[in-house]
CSV table of C-alpha atoms in Angstrom, one decimal:
chain,number,residue,atom,x,y,z
A,25,MET,CA,0.0,0.1,0.0
A,26,ILE,CA,2.7,2.4,0.9
A,27,THR,CA,4.5,1.5,-2.5
A,28,TRP,CA,1.3,2.1,-4.3
A,29,LEU,CA,0.9,5.5,-2.7
A,30,ASP,CA,4.4,6.5,-3.3
A,31,GLN,CA,4.2,5.7,-7.1
A,32,SER,CA,0.6,7.3,-7.5
A,33,LEU,CA,1.5,10.5,-5.5
A,34,ARG,CA,4.9,11.0,-6.7
A,35,TRP,CA,4.1,14.5,-8.1
A,36,VAL,CA,2.5,15.6,-4.5
A,37,PRO,CA,5.1,17.1,-2.1
A,38,ALA,CA,6.0,14.9,0.7
A,39,TRP,CA,5.0,17.3,3.4
A,40,THR,CA,1.4,17.5,1.8
A,41,VAL,CA,1.1,13.7,1.8
A,42,SER,CA,2.3,13.6,5.3
A,43,ILE,CA,-0.2,16.2,6.7
A,44,VAL,CA,-3.1,14.6,4.7
A,45,LEU,CA,-2.2,11.1,5.9
A,46,LEU,CA,-1.8,12.2,9.6
A,47,ALA,CA,-5.1,14.1,9.4
A,48,LEU,CA,-6.8,11.0,7.9
A,49,LEU,CA,-5.3,8.7,10.7
A,50,PHE,CA,-6.4,11.4,13.3
A,51,GLY,CA,-10.0,11.2,12.1
A,52,ILE,CA,-9.8,7.4,12.0
A,53,GLY,CA,-8.6,7.4,15.7
A,54,VAL,CA,-11.5,9.7,16.7
A,55,PHE,CA,-14.1,7.6,14.9
A,56,SER,CA,-12.7,4.3,16.3
A,57,HIS,CA,-12.8,5.6,19.8
A,58,ARG,CA,-16.4,6.8,19.4
A,59,VAL,CA,-17.6,3.4,18.2
A,60,LEU,CA,-15.4,1.5,20.9
A,61,PHE,CA,-16.6,4.0,23.7
A,62,GLU,CA,-20.3,3.4,22.8
A,63,ILE,CA,-19.7,-0.3,23.0
A,64,ALA,CA,-17.8,0.0,26.3
A,65,THR,CA,-20.6,2.2,27.7
A,66,ARG,CA,-23.3,-0.4,26.9
A,67,ILE,CA,-21.2,-3.1,28.5
A,68,ALA,CA,-20.4,-1.2,31.5
A,69,ALA,CA,-24.1,-0.5,32.1
A,70,LYS,CA,-24.5,-4.1,33.1
A,71,TYR,CA,-21.9,-3.8,35.9
A,72,ASP,CA,-21.6,-1.8,39.2
A,73,LEU,CA,-21.0,1.9,39.8
A,74,PHE,CA,-17.2,1.6,39.5
A,75,TRP,CA,-17.1,0.2,35.9
A,76,ARG,CA,-19.9,2.8,34.9
A,77,SER,CA,-17.9,5.7,36.4
A,78,LEU,CA,-14.6,4.5,35.1
A,79,VAL,CA,-15.9,4.3,31.5
A,80,ALA,CA,-17.6,7.6,31.6
A,81,ARG,CA,-14.7,9.5,33.2
A,82,SER,CA,-12.0,7.9,31.0
A,83,GLU,CA,-13.7,9.2,27.8
A,84,ARG,CA,-11.1,12.1,27.1
A,85,PRO,CA,-7.9,10.1,28.0
A,86,THR,CA,-8.9,7.1,26.0
A,87,ARG,CA,-9.8,9.5,23.0
A,88,LEU,CA,-6.3,10.7,23.3
A,89,LEU,CA,-4.8,7.3,23.5
A,90,ALA,CA,-6.7,6.2,20.4
A,91,ILE,CA,-5.6,9.1,18.5
A,92,MET,CA,-2.0,8.7,19.4
A,93,ILE,CA,-2.1,5.0,18.5
A,94,ALA,CA,-3.6,6.0,15.0
A,95,LEU,CA,-1.1,8.7,14.6
A,96,SER,CA,1.9,6.4,15.3
A,97,PHE,CA,0.7,4.2,12.3
A,98,GLY,CA,0.4,7.3,10.3
A,99,VAL,CA,4.0,8.3,11.1
A,100,SER,CA,5.2,5.0,10.1
A,101,MET,CA,3.4,5.3,6.7
A,102,ALA,CA,4.0,9.0,6.0
A,103,PRO,CA,6.9,10.0,3.8
A,104,LEU,CA,9.0,11.7,6.5
A,105,THR,CA,12.7,11.8,7.1
A,106,ASP,CA,14.3,9.6,9.7
A,107,HIS,CA,14.8,12.7,12.1
A,108,GLN,CA,11.1,13.8,11.5
A,109,ALA,CA,9.7,10.2,12.1
A,110,GLU,CA,12.0,9.7,15.3
A,111,THR,CA,10.9,13.1,16.7
A,112,LEU,CA,7.2,12.5,16.1
A,113,HIS,CA,7.5,8.9,17.7
A,114,HIS,CA,9.2,10.3,20.7
A,115,ILE,CA,6.5,13.0,21.1
A,116,LEU,CA,3.8,10.3,20.8
A,117,LEU,CA,5.6,8.1,23.2
A,118,LEU,CA,5.7,10.9,25.9
A,119,GLY,CA,2.0,11.6,25.2
A,120,PHE,CA,1.2,7.8,25.7
A,121,ILE,CA,3.2,7.8,29.1
A,122,LEU,CA,1.3,10.8,30.2
A,123,VAL,CA,-2.1,9.4,29.2
A,124,VAL,CA,-1.5,6.1,30.9
A,125,ALA,CA,-0.6,8.0,34.2
A,126,TRP,CA,-3.8,10.2,33.7
A,127,ILE,CA,-5.9,7.0,33.3
A,128,ALA,CA,-4.2,5.4,36.5
A,129,LYS,CA,-5.0,8.5,38.5
A,130,VAL,CA,-8.7,8.6,37.3
A,131,THR,CA,-9.1,4.9,38.2
A,132,LEU,CA,-7.6,5.5,41.6
A,133,HIS,CA,-9.9,8.5,42.3
A,134,ILE,CA,-13.0,6.7,41.1
A,135,TRP,CA,-12.3,3.6,43.2
A,136,THR,CA,-11.7,5.7,46.3
A,137,THR,CA,-14.9,7.8,45.7
A,138,VAL,CA,-17.1,4.7,45.2
A,139,TYR,CA,-15.6,2.9,48.2
A,140,LEU,CA,-16.3,5.9,50.5
A,141,ARG,CA,-19.8,6.3,49.4
A,142,ARG,CA,-20.8,3.7,52.1
A,143,PHE,CA,-19.6,6.0,54.8
A,144,LYS,CA,-21.4,9.1,55.9
A,145,LEU,CA,-19.4,11.9,57.6
A,146,ASP,CA,-22.7,13.7,58.6
A,147,ALA,CA,-24.0,10.7,60.8
A,148,GLU,CA,-24.3,11.2,64.6
A,149,ASP,CA,-21.6,8.5,65.3
A,150,ASN,CA,-19.3,9.0,62.5
A,151,LEU,CA,-16.1,7.6,64.0
A,152,LEU,CA,-15.9,4.6,61.7
A,153,ALA,CA,-16.7,6.8,58.6
A,154,ARG,CA,-13.9,9.3,59.7
A,155,LYS,CA,-11.4,6.5,60.1
A,156,HIS,CA,-12.1,5.1,56.6
A,157,VAL,CA,-12.3,8.4,54.8
A,158,THR,CA,-9.0,9.6,56.4
A,159,GLN,CA,-7.2,6.4,55.6
A,160,SER,CA,-8.4,6.2,52.0
A,161,ARG,CA,-7.8,10.0,51.3
A,162,ILE,CA,-4.2,9.9,52.4
A,163,MET,CA,-3.5,6.7,50.6
A,164,GLU,CA,-5.1,8.1,47.5
A,165,ARG,CA,-2.9,11.3,47.6
A,166,ILE,CA,0.4,9.2,48.3
A,167,ALA,CA,-0.6,6.8,45.4
A,168,GLY,CA,-1.3,9.8,43.1
A,169,PHE,CA,2.0,11.4,44.1
A,170,VAL,CA,3.9,8.1,43.4
A,171,ILE,CA,1.9,7.8,39.9
A,172,ILE,CA,3.1,11.3,38.9
A,173,ILE,CA,6.7,10.7,39.9
A,174,LEU,CA,6.7,7.4,37.9
A,175,GLY,CA,5.2,9.1,35.0
A,176,VAL,CA,7.7,11.9,35.0
A,177,ALA,CA,10.5,9.6,35.4
A,178,ALA,CA,9.3,7.4,32.6
A,179,CYS,CA,9.2,10.4,30.4
A,180,LEU,CA,12.7,11.7,31.3
A,181,MET,CA,14.1,8.3,30.8
A,182,THR,CA,13.0,8.4,27.0
A,183,PHE,CA,15.8,11.1,26.5
A,184,PRO,CA,19.3,9.7,25.8
A,185,ALA,CA,20.9,12.3,28.0
A,186,VAL,CA,18.9,11.6,31.0
A,187,GLN,CA,19.6,7.8,30.4
A,188,GLN,CA,23.3,8.5,30.3
A,189,TYR,CA,22.9,10.6,33.4
A,190,GLY,CA,21.1,7.6,35.1
A,191,VAL,CA,23.9,5.4,34.4
A,192,SER,CA,26.5,7.7,35.8
A,193,LEU,CA,24.4,8.3,38.8
A,194,LEU,CA,24.1,4.5,39.4
A,195,ALA,CA,28.0,4.4,39.1
A,196,SER,CA,28.3,6.9,41.9
A,197,ALA,CA,25.4,5.7,43.9
A,198,GLY,CA,27.1,6.2,47.3
A,199,VAL,CA,27.7,10.0,47.0
A,200,ALA,CA,24.6,10.6,44.9
A,201,GLY,CA,22.3,8.7,47.3
A,202,ILE,CA,23.6,10.9,50.3
A,203,VAL,CA,23.2,14.2,48.4
A,204,LEU,CA,19.8,13.2,47.0
A,205,GLY,CA,18.6,11.9,50.5
A,206,LEU,CA,19.6,15.2,52.1
A,207,ALA,CA,17.9,17.2,49.3
A,208,LEU,CA,14.6,15.3,49.5
A,209,GLN,CA,14.6,14.9,53.3
A,210,PRO,CA,11.6,17.2,54.0
A,211,VAL,CA,9.6,15.6,51.1
A,212,LEU,CA,10.4,12.1,52.2
A,213,LYS,CA,9.8,12.9,55.8
A,214,ASN,CA,6.3,14.1,55.0
A,215,LEU,CA,5.7,11.1,52.6
A,216,PHE,CA,6.6,8.4,55.2
A,217,ALA,CA,4.7,10.5,57.9
A,218,GLY,CA,1.6,10.4,55.7
A,219,ILE,CA,1.8,6.6,55.3
A,220,GLN,CA,2.3,6.2,59.0
A,221,LEU,CA,-0.8,8.5,59.7
A,222,ALA,CA,-2.9,6.4,57.2
A,223,ILE,CA,-2.0,3.2,59.1
A,224,THR,CA,-1.9,4.4,62.8
A,225,GLN,CA,-4.4,7.2,62.3
A,226,PRO,CA,-3.6,9.5,65.3
A,227,ILE,CA,-5.8,11.9,63.6
A,228,ARG,CA,-8.7,11.7,61.2
A,229,LEU,CA,-10.9,14.2,59.3
A,230,ASP,CA,-13.3,16.1,61.4
A,231,ASP,CA,-11.3,15.2,64.6
A,232,ALA,CA,-11.5,17.8,67.3
A,233,LEU,CA,-7.9,18.9,68.3
A,234,LEU,CA,-6.3,21.0,70.8
A,235,ILE,CA,-2.9,21.9,69.2
A,236,GLU,CA,-0.5,24.9,69.4
A,237,GLY,CA,-2.9,26.4,72.1
A,238,GLU,CA,-5.8,26.3,69.5
A,239,TRP,CA,-9.0,24.3,69.3
A,240,GLY,CA,-10.3,23.3,66.1
A,241,ASN,CA,-11.4,20.4,63.7
A,242,VAL,CA,-9.2,18.7,61.1
A,243,GLU,CA,-10.6,19.9,57.8
A,244,GLU,CA,-8.1,18.6,55.3
A,245,ILE,CA,-5.3,16.1,55.2
A,246,THR,CA,-3.1,16.2,52.1
A,247,ALA,CA,0.1,14.4,51.1
A,248,THR,CA,2.2,16.9,52.9
A,249,TYR,CA,0.3,19.0,55.4
A,250,VAL,CA,-2.9,19.1,57.5
A,251,VAL,CA,-5.4,21.9,57.8
A,252,VAL,CA,-7.1,22.5,61.1
A,253,LYS,CA,-10.1,24.9,61.1
A,254,ILE,CA,-10.0,26.9,64.3
A,255,TRP,CA,-13.2,27.7,66.1
A,256,ASP,CA,-13.1,31.1,65.0
A,257,TRP,CA,-12.7,30.1,61.3
A,258,ARG,CA,-9.0,30.7,61.1
A,259,ARG,CA,-6.8,27.9,59.5
A,260,LEU,CA,-3.9,26.3,61.1
A,261,VAL,CA,-1.6,24.6,58.6
A,262,LEU,CA,0.8,22.0,59.9
A,263,PRO,CA,3.2,19.5,58.3
A,264,LEU,CA,2.3,15.8,58.5
A,265,SER,CA,5.4,15.1,60.4
A,266,TYR,CA,4.2,17.3,63.3
A,267,PHE,CA,1.7,14.8,64.3
A,268,ILE,CA,4.3,12.1,64.5
A,269,GLU,CA,6.9,14.1,66.4
A,270,LYS,CA,5.1,16.3,68.7
A,271,PRO,CA,2.3,15.9,71.5
A,272,PHE,CA,-1.3,17.2,70.9
A,273,GLN,CA,-4.7,16.6,72.3
A,274,ASN,CA,-7.3,14.5,70.2
A,275,TRP,CA,-10.7,15.0,71.7
A,276,THR,CA,-12.4,12.5,69.4
A,277,ARG,CA,-9.8,9.7,69.2
A,278,GLU,CA,-12.1,6.8,70.1
A,279,THR,CA,-15.4,8.6,70.7
A,280,ALA,CA,-16.8,12.0,70.3
A,281,ALA,CA,-18.4,12.3,73.8
A,282,LEU,CA,-16.7,14.6,76.3
A,283,ILE,CA,-17.0,15.5,79.9
A,284,GLY,CA,-17.2,19.2,80.4
A,285,THR,CA,-15.9,20.9,83.6
A,286,VAL,CA,-17.5,24.0,85.4
A,287,MET,CA,-15.7,25.5,88.3
A,288,VAL,CA,-17.7,27.6,90.8
A,289,TYR,CA,-16.2,29.6,93.6
A,290,LEU,CA,-18.7,30.4,96.5
A,291,ASP,CA,-18.7,31.4,100.1
A,292,TYR,CA,-18.3,28.9,102.9
A,293,SER,CA,-22.1,29.4,103.8
A,294,VAL,CA,-23.2,28.0,100.4
A,295,PRO,CA,-25.7,24.9,100.8
A,296,VAL,CA,-23.9,22.4,98.6
A,297,ASP,CA,-26.9,20.1,98.5
A,298,ALA,CA,-29.0,22.8,96.9
A,299,ILE,CA,-26.4,23.5,94.4
A,300,ARG,CA,-26.1,19.7,93.6
A,301,LYS,CA,-29.9,19.6,93.1
A,302,GLU,CA,-30.1,22.6,90.9
A,303,ALA,CA,-27.2,21.5,88.6
A,304,GLU,CA,-28.8,18.0,88.1
A,305,LYS,CA,-32.1,19.9,87.3
A,306,ILE,CA,-30.3,22.3,84.7
A,307,ALA,CA,-28.6,19.2,83.1
A,308,ALA,CA,-31.8,17.2,82.8
A,309,ALA,CA,-33.6,20.1,81.2
A,310,SER,CA,-30.9,20.9,78.7
A,311,THR,CA,-30.9,19.4,75.2
A,312,LEU,CA,-27.1,19.4,75.2
A,313,TRP,CA,-26.6,16.9,78.0
A,314,ASP,CA,-26.4,13.3,76.8
A,315,GLY,CA,-27.7,11.8,80.0
A,316,GLN,CA,-24.4,10.1,80.9
A,317,VAL,CA,-22.5,12.2,83.5
A,318,ILE,CA,-23.5,14.8,86.0
A,319,ASN,CA,-21.5,15.2,89.1
A,320,ILE,CA,-21.1,17.9,91.7
A,321,ALA,CA,-18.2,17.9,94.3
A,322,VAL,CA,-16.3,20.2,96.5
A,323,THR,CA,-12.8,19.8,95.2
A,324,ASP,CA,-10.9,22.5,97.2
A,325,LEU,CA,-11.1,24.9,100.2
A,326,LYS,CA,-9.4,28.3,99.6
A,327,PRO,CA,-8.9,30.9,102.2
A,328,GLU,CA,-11.9,33.1,101.0
A,329,THR,CA,-14.0,30.6,98.9
A,330,VAL,CA,-15.1,27.0,98.4
A,331,GLU,CA,-14.3,25.3,95.1
A,332,ILE,CA,-17.2,23.4,93.6
A,333,ARG,CA,-16.6,21.4,90.6
A,334,ILE,CA,-19.5,20.5,88.2
A,335,LEU,CA,-19.1,17.7,85.6
A,336,CYS,CA,-21.4,17.3,82.8
A,337,SER,CA,-21.2,15.1,79.6
A,338,ALA,CA,-22.2,15.9,76.1
A,339,ALA,CA,-22.1,14.0,72.6
A,340,ASN,CA,-19.3,16.1,71.1
A,341,ALA,CA,-16.9,18.9,72.0
A,342,ALA,CA,-19.0,21.7,70.5
A,343,ARG,CA,-22.0,20.6,72.6
A,344,ALA,CA,-19.9,20.2,75.7
A,345,PHE,CA,-18.7,23.6,75.4
A,346,ASP,CA,-22.2,25.1,75.0
A,347,LEU,CA,-23.4,23.0,77.9
A,348,ARG,CA,-20.7,24.4,80.2
A,349,CYS,CA,-21.6,27.9,79.3
A,350,GLU,CA,-25.3,27.2,79.9
A,351,MET,CA,-24.4,25.5,83.3
A,352,ARG,CA,-22.5,28.6,84.4
A,353,GLU,CA,-25.1,31.1,83.4
A,354,LYS,CA,-27.9,29.3,85.0
A,355,ILE,CA,-26.1,28.1,88.2
A,356,ILE,CA,-24.8,31.7,88.9
A,357,GLY,CA,-28.4,33.0,88.3
A,358,PHE,CA,-29.7,30.5,90.7
A,359,ILE,CA,-27.3,31.4,93.4
A,360,ALA,CA,-27.7,35.1,93.0
A,361,GLU,CA,-31.5,34.8,93.2
A,362,THR,CA,-31.8,32.2,95.9
A,363,TYR,CA,-28.6,32.4,98.0
A,364,PRO,CA,-27.2,35.8,97.3
A,365,GLY,CA,-25.2,35.5,100.7
A,366,ALA,CA,-23.4,32.5,99.2
A,367,LEU,CA,-21.7,34.6,96.7
A,368,PRO,CA,-17.8,35.2,97.4
A,369,HIS,CA,-17.2,37.8,100.2
A,370,LEU,CA,-14.1,39.4,101.5
A,371,ARG,CA,-13.9,39.3,105.3
A,372,ALA,CA,-12.0,41.9,107.4
A,373,GLU,CA,-11.6,42.8,111.1
A,374,LEU,CA,-11.6,46.4,112.2
A,375,LYS,CA,-9.7,46.7,115.7
A,376,THR,CA,-10.5,49.8,118.0
A,377,ALA,CA,-8.5,50.5,121.1
A,378,GLU,CA,-10.6,51.6,124.3
A,379,THR,CA,-9.6,54.8,125.9
A,380,THR,CA,-9.0,53.0,129.2
A,381,GLY,CA,-6.7,50.0,129.6
A,382,ASN,CA,-4.7,48.2,127.0
A,383,ILE,CA,-7.5,45.9,125.9
A,384,ALA,CA,-8.5,45.9,122.2
A,385,VAL,CA,-12.0,45.0,121.1
A,386,SER,CA,-12.5,43.5,117.8
A,387,ALA,CA,-15.6,44.2,115.8
A,388,PRO,CA,-16.0,41.7,112.9
A,389,ARG,CA,-17.3,43.2,109.7
A,390,ARG,CA,-18.2,41.7,106.3
A,391,ALA,CA,-17.8,43.5,103.0
A,392,GLN,CA,-19.2,42.0,99.9
A,393,ALA,CA,-16.7,41.7,97.1
């Protein structure tokens, strides 16, 4: 066929034949992809969501793949010089590698998304969901990063200069390995920290953390850093290695329920039993209390006041904070209205000397603080 074309079109310039032939093969690639894609769509419709999504999302990369395969035949058939044919084959090879990496990333993302559809982060008890979502997202980002690195490395290795450099690098692997290790230390450190976080999971998405003196929820975990959304909507960005090397508080490690603490300082004359009954009444009437823990105890005696600790539990950190605020507000209102004398006082003694004798008479007085 090539010989016949060469004899029939001898009068046509070679570059014109090459352009027409490549354009024809381009059209054949597009048409072939459309036919094969329709067939694949009908076949995938009989299978589960993963295969249907994979076929639908891979339409563009597979179209490019079909075009590049068709063009590779066209380059072999076109009347091109050796240099031109080699250059076009090299470009098509680079495109083929990148498209394969693209398809691999799309497949990974679809599989992760379909797998995580069974878990609901907005559920009341979302501990299991947060565990699987965090693990899957971290592993997806790490795997995606590895796919990109392998794709770029495969592209670079198609250049002879890079291949020669690779051979030289292997010959001096000792020094080069040390230099490369030092240069990539921060990247590799966070990469391995991400793998360790995915396996051990000291933190998960939506975990409530007390870190660097700030309280917030884990909003995003990437391949290199973690974003913590602070309670006032600020964002605290920390490297993954931070959570392996430094201590922090995770308030939702095993369960989201927390016990809130309210400290009240009152006069020694306070009736503790009345405070206990009122605190239990406030907790029972509150929609924030989970019905698990309510405890009132005198935990310390200070020179001027009595320290009373009120413990009350809630389903999560946010509700526990609101319950503590509600308990403070209502318990102080109850004391001020029912036992105003139980509020903290400052006691002082005023000593007056009698005009006769050296006997001093003390007159106790109380001044409200």
